[in-house]
Amino acid sequence: MAPVTRGVGAPRVRQLRGGELDPDSVVLCLLATDEEDEGDIALQIHFTLIQAFCCDNDIHILRVSGMQRLAAILGEPEPGAEPRDLHCLLVTNPQPPHTDAWKSQGLAEVASYCAESRDKNQWVPYVCLQER
């Protein structure tokens, strides 16, 4: 599985802008919410800032709902551990910057879906994760 950086908001943007995380290594930004998050103005502002940065750096963006399902997919929380913030996930590609080599077929498919959505003028595609 590709490395994932978790968290939301200003610290994540500072991490990218401050050079702690090379934008060229980020291949996907997942912005996750549930219905109760839709009214959170601060979260929506953070999402707007993150989306702008991702667009400027050609990073694919995918909005998802279904936080519990997302947590289950990522194996969160680990037994005995505090749940982590999954509102913003940055997926990185360990390949050298500026290569098109994708470690994961799944990441390649998500990138293709994002590109197809942009071709249809849906700039930030949305996926609803269903409980199993």
XYZ file of N, CA and C in Angstrom, residues 5 27 67 72-73 81 83 101 109 120 124:
33
model
N -0.352 10.149 4.389
C -0.198 11.166 5.417
C -1.585 11.614 5.813
N 0.438 11.833 -4.941
C -0.282 11.423 -6.142
C -1.794 11.537 -5.985
N -16.962 7.968 6.381
C -15.753 7.970 7.209
C -15.518 6.616 7.894
N -12.225 1.709 8.135
C -12.110 0.252 8.058
C -11.138 -0.161 6.951
N -11.206 0.521 5.813
C -10.307 0.213 4.699
C -8.854 0.447 5.106
N -5.355 2.199 20.120
C -4.840 3.495 19.669
C -5.978 4.513 19.579
N -8.205 7.175 17.749
C -8.570 7.365 16.330
C -7.868 8.594 15.761
N 5.660 6.112 -12.988
C 5.580 4.751 -12.462
C 4.643 4.729 -11.254
N -5.821 3.376 -11.271
C -7.246 3.432 -11.624
C -7.914 4.670 -11.045
N -14.826 15.725 -17.953
C -16.282 15.953 -17.965
C -16.654 17.174 -17.128
N -13.618 18.023 -8.999
C -13.334 17.239 -7.794
C -14.358 16.112 -7.735
